[in-house]
Every structure is written in C-alpha cells, then in structure tokens.
mmCIF file of N, CA, C and O in Angstrom:
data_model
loop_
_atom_site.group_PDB
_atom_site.id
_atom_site.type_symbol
_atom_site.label_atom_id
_atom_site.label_comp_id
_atom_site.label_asym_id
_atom_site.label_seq_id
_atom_site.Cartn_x
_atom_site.Cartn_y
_atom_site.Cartn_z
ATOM 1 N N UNK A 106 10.065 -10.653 -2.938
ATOM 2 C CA UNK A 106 9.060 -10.838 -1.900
ATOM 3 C C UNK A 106 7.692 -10.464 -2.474
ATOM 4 O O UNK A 106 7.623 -9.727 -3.458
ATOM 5 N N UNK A 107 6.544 -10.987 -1.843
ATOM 6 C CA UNK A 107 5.343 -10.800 -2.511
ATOM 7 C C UNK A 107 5.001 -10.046 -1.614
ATOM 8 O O UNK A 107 5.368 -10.117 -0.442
ATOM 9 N N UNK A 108 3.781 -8.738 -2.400
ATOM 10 C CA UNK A 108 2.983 -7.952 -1.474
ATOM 11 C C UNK A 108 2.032 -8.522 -0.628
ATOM 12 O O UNK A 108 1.009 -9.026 -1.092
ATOM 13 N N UNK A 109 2.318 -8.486 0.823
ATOM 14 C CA UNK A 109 0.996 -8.798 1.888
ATOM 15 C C UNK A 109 -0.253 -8.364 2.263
ATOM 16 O O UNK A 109 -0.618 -7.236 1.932
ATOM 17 N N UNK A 110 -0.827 -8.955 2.783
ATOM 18 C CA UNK A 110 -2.453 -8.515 2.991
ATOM 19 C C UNK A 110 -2.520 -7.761 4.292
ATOM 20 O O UNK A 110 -2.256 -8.369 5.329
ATOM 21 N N UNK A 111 -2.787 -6.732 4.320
ATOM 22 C CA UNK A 111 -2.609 -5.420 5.128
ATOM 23 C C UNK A 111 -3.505 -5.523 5.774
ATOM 24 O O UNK A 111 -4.509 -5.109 5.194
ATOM 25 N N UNK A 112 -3.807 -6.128 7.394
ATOM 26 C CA UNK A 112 -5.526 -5.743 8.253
ATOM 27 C C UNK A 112 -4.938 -5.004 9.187
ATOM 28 O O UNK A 112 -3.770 -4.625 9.270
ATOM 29 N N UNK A 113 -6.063 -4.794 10.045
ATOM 30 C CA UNK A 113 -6.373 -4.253 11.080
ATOM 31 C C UNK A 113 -5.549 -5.087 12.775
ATOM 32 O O UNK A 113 -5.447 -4.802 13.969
ATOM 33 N N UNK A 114 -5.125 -6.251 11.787
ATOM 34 C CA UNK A 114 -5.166 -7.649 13.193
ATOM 35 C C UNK A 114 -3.407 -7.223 12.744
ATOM 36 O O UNK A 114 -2.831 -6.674 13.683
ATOM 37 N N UNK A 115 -2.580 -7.399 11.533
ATOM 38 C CA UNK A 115 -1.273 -7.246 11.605
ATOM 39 C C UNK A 115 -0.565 -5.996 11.033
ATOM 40 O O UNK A 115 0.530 -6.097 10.481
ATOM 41 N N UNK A 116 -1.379 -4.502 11.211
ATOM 42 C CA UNK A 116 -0.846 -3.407 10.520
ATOM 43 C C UNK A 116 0.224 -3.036 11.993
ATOM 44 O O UNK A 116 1.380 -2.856 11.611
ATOM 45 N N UNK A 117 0.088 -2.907 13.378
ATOM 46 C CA UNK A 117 0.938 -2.843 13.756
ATOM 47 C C UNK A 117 2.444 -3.417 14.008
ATOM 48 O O UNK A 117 3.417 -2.870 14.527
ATOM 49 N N UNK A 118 2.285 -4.695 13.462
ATOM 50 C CA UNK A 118 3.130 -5.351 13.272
ATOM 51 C C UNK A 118 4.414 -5.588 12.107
ATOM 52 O O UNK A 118 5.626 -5.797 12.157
ATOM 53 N N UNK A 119 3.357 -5.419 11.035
ATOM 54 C CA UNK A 119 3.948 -5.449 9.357
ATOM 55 C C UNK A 119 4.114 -3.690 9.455
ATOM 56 O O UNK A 119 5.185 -3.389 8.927
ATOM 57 N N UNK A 120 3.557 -2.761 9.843
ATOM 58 C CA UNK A 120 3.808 -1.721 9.062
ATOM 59 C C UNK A 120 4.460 -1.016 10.283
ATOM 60 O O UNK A 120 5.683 -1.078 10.400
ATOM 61 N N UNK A 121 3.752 -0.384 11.151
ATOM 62 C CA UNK A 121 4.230 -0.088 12.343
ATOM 63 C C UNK A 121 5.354 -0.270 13.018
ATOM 64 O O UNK A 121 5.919 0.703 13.517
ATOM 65 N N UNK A 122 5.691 -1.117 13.100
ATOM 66 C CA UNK A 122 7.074 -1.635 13.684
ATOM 67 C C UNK A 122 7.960 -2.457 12.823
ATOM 68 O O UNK A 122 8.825 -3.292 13.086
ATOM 69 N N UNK A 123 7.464 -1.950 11.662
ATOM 70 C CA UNK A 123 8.454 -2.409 10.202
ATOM 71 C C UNK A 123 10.352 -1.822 10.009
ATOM 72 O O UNK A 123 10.572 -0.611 10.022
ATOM 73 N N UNK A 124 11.101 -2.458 9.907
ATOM 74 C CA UNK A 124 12.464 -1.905 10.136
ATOM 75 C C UNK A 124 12.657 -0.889 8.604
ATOM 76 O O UNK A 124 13.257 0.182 8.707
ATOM 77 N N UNK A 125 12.320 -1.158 7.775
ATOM 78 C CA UNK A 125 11.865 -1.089 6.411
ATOM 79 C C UNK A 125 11.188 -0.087 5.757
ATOM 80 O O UNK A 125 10.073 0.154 6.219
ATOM 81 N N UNK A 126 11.543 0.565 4.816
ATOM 82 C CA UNK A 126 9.545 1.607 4.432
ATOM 83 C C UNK A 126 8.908 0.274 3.795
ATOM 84 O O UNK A 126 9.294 -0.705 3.157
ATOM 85 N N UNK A 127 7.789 0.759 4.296
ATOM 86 C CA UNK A 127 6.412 0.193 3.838
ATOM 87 C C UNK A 127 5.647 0.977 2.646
ATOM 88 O O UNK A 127 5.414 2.174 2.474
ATOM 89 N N UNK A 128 5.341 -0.229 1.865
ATOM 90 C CA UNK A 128 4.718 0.932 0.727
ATOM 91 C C UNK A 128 3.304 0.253 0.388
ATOM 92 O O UNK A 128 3.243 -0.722 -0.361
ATOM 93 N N UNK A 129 2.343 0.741 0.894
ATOM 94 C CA UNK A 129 0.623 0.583 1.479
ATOM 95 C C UNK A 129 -0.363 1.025 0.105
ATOM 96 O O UNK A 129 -1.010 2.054 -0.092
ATOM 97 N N UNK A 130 -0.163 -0.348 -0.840
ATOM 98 C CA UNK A 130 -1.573 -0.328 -2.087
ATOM 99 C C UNK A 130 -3.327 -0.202 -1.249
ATOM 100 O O UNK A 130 -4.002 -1.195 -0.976
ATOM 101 N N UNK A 131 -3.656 0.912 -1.040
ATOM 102 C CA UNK A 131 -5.379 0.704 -0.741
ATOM 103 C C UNK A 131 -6.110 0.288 -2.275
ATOM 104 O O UNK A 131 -5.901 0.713 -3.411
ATOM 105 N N UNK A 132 -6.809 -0.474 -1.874
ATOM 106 C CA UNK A 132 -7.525 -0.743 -3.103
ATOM 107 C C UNK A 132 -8.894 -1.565 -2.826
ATOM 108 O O UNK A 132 -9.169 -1.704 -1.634
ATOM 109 N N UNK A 133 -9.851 -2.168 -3.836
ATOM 110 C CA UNK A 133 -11.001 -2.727 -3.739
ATOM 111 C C UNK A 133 -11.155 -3.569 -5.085
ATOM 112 O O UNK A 133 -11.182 -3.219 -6.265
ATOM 113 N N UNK A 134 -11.232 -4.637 -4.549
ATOM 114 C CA UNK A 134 -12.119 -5.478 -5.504
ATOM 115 C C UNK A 134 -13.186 -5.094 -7.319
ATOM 116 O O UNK A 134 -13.317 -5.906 -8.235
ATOM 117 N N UNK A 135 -13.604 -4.020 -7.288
ATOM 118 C CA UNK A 135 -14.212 -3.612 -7.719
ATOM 119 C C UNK A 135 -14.341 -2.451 -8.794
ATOM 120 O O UNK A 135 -15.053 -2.071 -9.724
ATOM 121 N N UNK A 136 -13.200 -2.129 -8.076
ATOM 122 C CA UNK A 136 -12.039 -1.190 -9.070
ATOM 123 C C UNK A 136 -11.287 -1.012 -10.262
ATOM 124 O O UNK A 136 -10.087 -1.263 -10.154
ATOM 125 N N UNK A 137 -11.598 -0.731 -11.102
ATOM 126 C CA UNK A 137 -10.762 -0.707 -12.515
ATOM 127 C C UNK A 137 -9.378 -0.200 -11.933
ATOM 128 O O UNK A 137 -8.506 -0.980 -11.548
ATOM 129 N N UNK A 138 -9.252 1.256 -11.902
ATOM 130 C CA UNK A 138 -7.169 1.216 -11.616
ATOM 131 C C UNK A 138 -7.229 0.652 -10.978
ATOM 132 O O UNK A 138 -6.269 -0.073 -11.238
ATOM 133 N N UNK A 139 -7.730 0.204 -10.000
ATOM 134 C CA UNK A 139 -6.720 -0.619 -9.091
ATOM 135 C C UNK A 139 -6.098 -1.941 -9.618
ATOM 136 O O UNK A 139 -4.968 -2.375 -9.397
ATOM 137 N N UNK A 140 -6.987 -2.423 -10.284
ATOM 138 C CA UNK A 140 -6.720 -3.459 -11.082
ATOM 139 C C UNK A 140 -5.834 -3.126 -11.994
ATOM 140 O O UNK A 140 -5.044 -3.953 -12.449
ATOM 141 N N UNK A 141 -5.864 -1.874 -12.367
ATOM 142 C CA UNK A 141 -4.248 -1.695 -13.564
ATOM 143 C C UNK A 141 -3.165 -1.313 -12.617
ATOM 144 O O UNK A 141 -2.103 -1.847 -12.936
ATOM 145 N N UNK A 142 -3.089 -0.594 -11.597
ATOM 146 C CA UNK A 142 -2.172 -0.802 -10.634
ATOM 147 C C UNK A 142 -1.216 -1.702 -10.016
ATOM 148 O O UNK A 142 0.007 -1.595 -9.928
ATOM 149 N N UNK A 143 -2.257 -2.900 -9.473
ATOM 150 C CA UNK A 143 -1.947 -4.095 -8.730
ATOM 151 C C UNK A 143 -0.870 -4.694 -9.721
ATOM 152 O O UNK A 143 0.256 -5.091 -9.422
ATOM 153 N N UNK A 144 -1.232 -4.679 -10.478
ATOM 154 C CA UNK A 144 0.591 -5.389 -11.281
ATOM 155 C C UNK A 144 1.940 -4.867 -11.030
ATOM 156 O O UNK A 144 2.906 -5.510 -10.618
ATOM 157 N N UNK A 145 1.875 -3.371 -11.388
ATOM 158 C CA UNK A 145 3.182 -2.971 -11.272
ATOM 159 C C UNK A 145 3.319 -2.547 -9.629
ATOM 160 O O UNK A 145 4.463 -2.341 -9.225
ATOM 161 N N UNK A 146 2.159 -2.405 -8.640
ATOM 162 C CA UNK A 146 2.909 -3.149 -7.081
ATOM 163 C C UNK A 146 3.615 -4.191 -7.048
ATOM 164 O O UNK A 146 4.777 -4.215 -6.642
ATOM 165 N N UNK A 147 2.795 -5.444 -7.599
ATOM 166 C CA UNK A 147 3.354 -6.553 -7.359
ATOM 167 C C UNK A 147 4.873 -6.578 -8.110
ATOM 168 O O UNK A 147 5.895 -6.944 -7.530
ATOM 169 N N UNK A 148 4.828 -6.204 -9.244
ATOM 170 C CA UNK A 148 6.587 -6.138 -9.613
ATOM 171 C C UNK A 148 7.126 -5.546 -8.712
ATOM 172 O O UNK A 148 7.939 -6.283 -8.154
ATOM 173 N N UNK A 149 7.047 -4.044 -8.061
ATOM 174 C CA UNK A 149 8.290 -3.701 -7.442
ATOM 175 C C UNK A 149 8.274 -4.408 -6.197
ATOM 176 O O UNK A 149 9.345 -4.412 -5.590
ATOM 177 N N UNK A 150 7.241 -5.045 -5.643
ATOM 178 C CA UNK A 150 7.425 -5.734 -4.257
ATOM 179 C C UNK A 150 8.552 -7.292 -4.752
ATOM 180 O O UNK A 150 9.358 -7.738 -3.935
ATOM 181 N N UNK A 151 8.407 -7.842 -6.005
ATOM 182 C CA UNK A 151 9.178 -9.083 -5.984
ATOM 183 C C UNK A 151 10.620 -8.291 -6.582
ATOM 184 O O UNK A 151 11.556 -9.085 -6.679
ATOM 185 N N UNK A 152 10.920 -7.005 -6.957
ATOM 186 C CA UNK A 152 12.238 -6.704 -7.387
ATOM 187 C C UNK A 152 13.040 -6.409 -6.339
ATOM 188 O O UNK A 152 14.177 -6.844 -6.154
ATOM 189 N N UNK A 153 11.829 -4.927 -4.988
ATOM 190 C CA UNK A 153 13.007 -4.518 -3.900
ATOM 191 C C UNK A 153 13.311 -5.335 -2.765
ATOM 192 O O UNK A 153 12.227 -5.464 -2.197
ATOM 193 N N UNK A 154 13.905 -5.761 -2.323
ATOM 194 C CA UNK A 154 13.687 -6.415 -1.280
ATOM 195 C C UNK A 154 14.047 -5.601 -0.035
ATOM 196 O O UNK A 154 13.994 -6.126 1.076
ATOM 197 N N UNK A 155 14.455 -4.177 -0.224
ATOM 198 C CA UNK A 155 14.575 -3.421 0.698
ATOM 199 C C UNK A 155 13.541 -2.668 1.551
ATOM 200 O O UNK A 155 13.622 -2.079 2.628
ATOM 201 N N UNK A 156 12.286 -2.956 0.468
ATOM 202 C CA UNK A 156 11.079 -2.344 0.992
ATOM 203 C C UNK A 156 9.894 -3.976 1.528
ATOM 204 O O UNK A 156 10.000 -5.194 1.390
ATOM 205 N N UNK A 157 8.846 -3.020 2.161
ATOM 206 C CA UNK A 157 8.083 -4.452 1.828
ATOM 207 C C UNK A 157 6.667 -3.359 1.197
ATOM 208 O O UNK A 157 6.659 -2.130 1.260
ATOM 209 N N UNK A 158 5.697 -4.138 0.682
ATOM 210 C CA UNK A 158 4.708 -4.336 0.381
ATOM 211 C C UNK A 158 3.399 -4.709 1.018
ATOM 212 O O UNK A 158 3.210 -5.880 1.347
ATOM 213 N N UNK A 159 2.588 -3.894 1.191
ATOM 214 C CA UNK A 159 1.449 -4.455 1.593
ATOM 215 C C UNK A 159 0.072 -3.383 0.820
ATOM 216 O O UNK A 159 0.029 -2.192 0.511
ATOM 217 N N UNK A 160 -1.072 -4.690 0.719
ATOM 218 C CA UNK A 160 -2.297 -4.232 0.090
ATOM 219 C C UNK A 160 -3.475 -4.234 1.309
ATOM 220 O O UNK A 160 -3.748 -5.126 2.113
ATOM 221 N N UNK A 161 -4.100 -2.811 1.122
ATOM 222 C CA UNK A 161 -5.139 -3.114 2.298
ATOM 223 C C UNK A 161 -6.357 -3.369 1.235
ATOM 224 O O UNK A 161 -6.174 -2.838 0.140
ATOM 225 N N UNK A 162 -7.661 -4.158 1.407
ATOM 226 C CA UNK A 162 -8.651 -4.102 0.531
ATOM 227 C C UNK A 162 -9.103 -3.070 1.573
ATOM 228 O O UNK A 162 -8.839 -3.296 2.754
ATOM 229 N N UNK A 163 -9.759 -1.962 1.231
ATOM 230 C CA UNK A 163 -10.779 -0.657 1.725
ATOM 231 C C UNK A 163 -12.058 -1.486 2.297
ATOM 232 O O UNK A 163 -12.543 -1.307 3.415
ATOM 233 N N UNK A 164 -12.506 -2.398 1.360
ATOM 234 C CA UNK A 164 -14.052 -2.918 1.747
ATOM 235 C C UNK A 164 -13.584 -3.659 3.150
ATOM 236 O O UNK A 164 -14.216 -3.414 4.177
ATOM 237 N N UNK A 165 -12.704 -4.372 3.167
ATOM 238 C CA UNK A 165 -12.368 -5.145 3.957
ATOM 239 C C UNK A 165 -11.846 -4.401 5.230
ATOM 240 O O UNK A 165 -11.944 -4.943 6.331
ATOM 241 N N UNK A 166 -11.326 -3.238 5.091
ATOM 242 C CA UNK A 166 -10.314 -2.648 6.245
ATOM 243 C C UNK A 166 -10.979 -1.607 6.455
ATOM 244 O O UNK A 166 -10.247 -0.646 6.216
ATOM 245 N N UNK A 167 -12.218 -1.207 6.852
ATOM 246 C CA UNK A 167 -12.489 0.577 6.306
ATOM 247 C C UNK A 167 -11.781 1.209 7.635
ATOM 248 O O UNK A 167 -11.186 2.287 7.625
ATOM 249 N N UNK A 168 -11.897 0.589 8.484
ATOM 250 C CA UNK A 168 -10.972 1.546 9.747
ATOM 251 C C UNK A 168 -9.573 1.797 9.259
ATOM 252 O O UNK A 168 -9.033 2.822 9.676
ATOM 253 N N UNK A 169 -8.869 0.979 8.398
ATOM 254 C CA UNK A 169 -7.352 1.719 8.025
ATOM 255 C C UNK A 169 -7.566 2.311 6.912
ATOM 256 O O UNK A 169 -6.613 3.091 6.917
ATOM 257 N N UNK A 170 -8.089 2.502 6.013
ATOM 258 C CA UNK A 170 -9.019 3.843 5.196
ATOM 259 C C UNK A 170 -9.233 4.822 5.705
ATOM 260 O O UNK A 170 -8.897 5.858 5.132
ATOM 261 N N UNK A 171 -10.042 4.885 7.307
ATOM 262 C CA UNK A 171 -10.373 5.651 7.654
ATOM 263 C C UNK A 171 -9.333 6.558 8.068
ATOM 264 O O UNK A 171 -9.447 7.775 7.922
ATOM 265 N N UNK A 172 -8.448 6.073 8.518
ATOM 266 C CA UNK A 172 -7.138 6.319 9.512
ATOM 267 C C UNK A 172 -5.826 7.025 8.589
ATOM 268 O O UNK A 172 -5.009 7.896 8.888
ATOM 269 N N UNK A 173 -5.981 6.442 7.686
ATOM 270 C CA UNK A 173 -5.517 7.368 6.658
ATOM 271 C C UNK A 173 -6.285 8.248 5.568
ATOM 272 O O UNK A 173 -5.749 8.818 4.617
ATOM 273 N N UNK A 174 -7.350 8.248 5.819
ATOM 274 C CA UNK A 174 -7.850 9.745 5.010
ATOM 275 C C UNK A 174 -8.441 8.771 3.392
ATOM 276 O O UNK A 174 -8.909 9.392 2.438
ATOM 277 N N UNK A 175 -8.343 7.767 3.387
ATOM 278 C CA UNK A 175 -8.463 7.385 1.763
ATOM 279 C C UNK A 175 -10.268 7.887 1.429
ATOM 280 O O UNK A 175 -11.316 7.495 1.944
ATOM 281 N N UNK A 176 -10.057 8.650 0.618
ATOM 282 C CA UNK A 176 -11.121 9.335 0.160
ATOM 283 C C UNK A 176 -11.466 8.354 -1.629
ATOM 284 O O UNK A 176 -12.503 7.894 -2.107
ATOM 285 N N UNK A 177 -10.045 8.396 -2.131
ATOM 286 C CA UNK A 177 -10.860 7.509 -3.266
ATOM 287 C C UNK A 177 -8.887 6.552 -3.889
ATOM 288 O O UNK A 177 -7.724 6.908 -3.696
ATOM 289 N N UNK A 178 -9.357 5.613 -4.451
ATOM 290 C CA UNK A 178 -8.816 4.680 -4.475
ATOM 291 C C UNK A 178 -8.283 4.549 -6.257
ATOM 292 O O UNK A 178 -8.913 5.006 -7.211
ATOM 293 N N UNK A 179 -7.074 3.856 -6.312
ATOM 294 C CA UNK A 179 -6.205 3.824 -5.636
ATOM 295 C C UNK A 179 -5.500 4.914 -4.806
ATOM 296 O O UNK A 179 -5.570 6.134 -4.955
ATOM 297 N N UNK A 180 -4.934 4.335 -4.067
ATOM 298 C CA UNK A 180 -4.445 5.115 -2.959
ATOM 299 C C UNK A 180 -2.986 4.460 -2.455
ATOM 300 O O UNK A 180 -3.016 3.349 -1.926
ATOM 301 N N UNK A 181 -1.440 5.305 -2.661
ATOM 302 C CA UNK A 181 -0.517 4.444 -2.483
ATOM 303 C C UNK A 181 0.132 5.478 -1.364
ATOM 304 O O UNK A 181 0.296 6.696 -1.444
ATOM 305 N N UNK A 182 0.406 4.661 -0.414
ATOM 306 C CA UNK A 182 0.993 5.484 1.109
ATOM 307 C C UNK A 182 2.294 4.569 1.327
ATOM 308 O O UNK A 182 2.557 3.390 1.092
ATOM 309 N N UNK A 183 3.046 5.745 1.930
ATOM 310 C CA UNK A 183 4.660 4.864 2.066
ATOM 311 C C UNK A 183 5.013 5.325 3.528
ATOM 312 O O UNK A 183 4.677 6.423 3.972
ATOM 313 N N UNK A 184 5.610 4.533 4.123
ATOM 314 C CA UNK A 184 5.217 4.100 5.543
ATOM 315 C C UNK A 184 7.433 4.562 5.984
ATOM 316 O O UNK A 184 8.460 4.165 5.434
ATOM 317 N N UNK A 185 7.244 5.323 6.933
ATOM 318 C CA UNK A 185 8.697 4.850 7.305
ATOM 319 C C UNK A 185 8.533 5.205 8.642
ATOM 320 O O UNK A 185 7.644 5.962 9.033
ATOM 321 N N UNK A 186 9.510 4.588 9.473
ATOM 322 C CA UNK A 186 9.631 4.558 11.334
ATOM 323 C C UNK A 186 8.025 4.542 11.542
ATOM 324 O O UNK A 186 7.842 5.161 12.590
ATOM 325 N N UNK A 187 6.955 4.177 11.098
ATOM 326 C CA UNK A 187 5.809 4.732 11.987
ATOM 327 C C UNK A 187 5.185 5.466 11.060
ATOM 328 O O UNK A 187 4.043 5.123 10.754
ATOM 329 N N UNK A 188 5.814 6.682 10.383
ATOM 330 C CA UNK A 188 5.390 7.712 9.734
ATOM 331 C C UNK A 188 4.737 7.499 8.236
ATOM 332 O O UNK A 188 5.367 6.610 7.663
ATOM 333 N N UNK A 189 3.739 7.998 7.467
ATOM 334 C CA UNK A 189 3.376 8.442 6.351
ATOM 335 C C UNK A 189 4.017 9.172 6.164
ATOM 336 O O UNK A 189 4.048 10.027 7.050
ATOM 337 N N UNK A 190 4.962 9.400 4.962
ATOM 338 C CA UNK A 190 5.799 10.235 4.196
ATOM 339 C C UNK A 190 5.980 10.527 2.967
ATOM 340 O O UNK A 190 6.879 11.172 2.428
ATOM 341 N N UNK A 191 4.646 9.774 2.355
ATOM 342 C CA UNK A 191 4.460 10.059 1.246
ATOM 343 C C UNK A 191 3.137 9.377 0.754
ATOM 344 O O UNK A 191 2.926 8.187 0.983
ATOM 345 N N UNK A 192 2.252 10.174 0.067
ATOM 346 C CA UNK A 192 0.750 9.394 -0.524
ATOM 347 C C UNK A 192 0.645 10.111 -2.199
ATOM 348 O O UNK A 192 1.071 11.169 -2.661
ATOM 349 N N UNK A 193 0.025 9.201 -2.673
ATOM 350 C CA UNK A 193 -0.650 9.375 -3.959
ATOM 351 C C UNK A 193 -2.019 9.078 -4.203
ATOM 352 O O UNK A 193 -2.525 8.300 -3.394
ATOM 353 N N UNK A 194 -2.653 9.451 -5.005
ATOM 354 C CA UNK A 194 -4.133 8.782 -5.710
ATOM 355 C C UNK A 194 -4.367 8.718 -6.883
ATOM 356 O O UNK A 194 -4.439 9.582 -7.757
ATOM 357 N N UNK A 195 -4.510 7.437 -6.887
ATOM 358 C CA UNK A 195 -4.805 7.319 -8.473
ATOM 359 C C UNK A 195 -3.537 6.146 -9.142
ATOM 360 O O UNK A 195 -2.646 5.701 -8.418
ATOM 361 N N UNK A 196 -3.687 5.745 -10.767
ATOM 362 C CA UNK A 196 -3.058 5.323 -11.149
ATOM 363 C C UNK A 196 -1.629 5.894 -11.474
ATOM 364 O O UNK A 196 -1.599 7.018 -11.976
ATOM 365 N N UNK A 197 -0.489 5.268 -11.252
ATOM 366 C CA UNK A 197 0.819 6.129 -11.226
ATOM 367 C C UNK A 197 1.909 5.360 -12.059
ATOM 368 O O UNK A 197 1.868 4.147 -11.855
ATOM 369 N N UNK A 198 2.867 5.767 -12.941
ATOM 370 C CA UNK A 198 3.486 5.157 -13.568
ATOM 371 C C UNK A 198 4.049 4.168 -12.327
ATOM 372 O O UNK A 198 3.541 4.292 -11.212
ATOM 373 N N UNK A 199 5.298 3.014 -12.600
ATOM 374 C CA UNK A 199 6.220 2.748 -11.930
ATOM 375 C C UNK A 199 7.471 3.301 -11.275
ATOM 376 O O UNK A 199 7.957 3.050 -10.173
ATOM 377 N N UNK A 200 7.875 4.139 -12.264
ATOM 378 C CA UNK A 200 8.786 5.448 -11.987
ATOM 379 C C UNK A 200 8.756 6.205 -10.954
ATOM 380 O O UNK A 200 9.786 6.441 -10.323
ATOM 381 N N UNK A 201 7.279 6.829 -10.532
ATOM 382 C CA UNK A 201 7.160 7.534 -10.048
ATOM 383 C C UNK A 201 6.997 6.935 -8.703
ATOM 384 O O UNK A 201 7.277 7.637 -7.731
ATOM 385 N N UNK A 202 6.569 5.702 -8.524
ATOM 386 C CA UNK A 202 6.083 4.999 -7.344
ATOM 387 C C UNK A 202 7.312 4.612 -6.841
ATOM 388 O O UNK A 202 7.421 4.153 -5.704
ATOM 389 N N UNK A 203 8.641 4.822 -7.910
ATOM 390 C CA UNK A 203 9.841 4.503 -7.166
ATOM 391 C C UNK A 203 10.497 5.596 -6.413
ATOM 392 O O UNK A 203 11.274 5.439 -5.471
ATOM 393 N N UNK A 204 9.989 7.057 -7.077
ATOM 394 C CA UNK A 204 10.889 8.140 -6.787
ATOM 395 C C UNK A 204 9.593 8.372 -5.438
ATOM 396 O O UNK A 204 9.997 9.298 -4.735
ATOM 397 N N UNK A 205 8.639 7.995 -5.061
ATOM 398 C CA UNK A 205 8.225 7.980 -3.714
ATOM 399 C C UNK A 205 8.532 7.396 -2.518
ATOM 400 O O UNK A 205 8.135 7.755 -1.409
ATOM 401 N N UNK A 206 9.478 6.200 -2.862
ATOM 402 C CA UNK A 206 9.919 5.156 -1.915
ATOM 403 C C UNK A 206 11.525 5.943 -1.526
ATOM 404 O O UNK A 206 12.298 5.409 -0.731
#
C-alpha cells in the first residue's frame, strides 16, 4: 500500500477511526531529512500491509502540527484506537521505525 496524504478534511477518517495503527510522516517540502526519510516510509508502507501510512505536509496542515506538538520536523507519530503511542524526531533508521509500530 502507498503512504497517503494526511489533511485536516480526512485525518478523522484515515487516522481516527483507522482499524489499524497509523504511522503519521510530518514533513515539508523544503526539508533535507525529510527528504532522506520519505523513502524508507514509503518502503515500509508498500511492505506492511497491517499498518497504514500517512504523510502530513506541516506547510500545508499547520493545525495537525499544531495538534500534535510538531516543533521540528521530521516528525514520525504512530496512531492506535485514536491514541498517539509513540513519536520521534528526526531522521531514524528503518529498524527502529519498526520497533515503534
């Protein structure tokens, strides 16, 4: 499955009332890690299919930035029933982004 585009119009939907953990790339356009990041999201979103994936752009979303605290970017939040249950910042191996899920 490919990682989705995370707004404001379908976060209650995709993440919120997700059966699934959700595992929430914040990021920006503009960004060096994020840009070294965004790859190895996109691998584990087309390997698990148990999870889903979604990317919020920050510039684009700042109210779900806001709402979660993202102070600086990357920023990887994992979503279960509703809940945040796990965040990071910064660039992170793959490994580790698994032992968060």
């Amino acid at each position: 499955m490919n990682a989705m585009t995370i707004t404001k119009e379908n976060f209650d939907t995709e993440v919120l009332q997700a059966s699934q953990p959700v595992l929430l790339d914040f990021w920006a356009e503009w960004c060096g890690p994020c840009r070294m990041l965004s790859p190895v999201v996109d691998q584990i979103a087309a390997e698990r299919t148990d999870i889903k994936v979604g990317k919020v752009n920050v510039d684009e979303q700042p109210e779900l930035a806001r709402q979660f605290g993202v102070m600086s970017i990357p920023t990887l939040v994992v979503m279960k029933n509703g809940e945040a249950v796990a965040q990071s910042v910064g660039v992170q191996p793959k490994e580790a982004i698994l032992r968060m899920l």
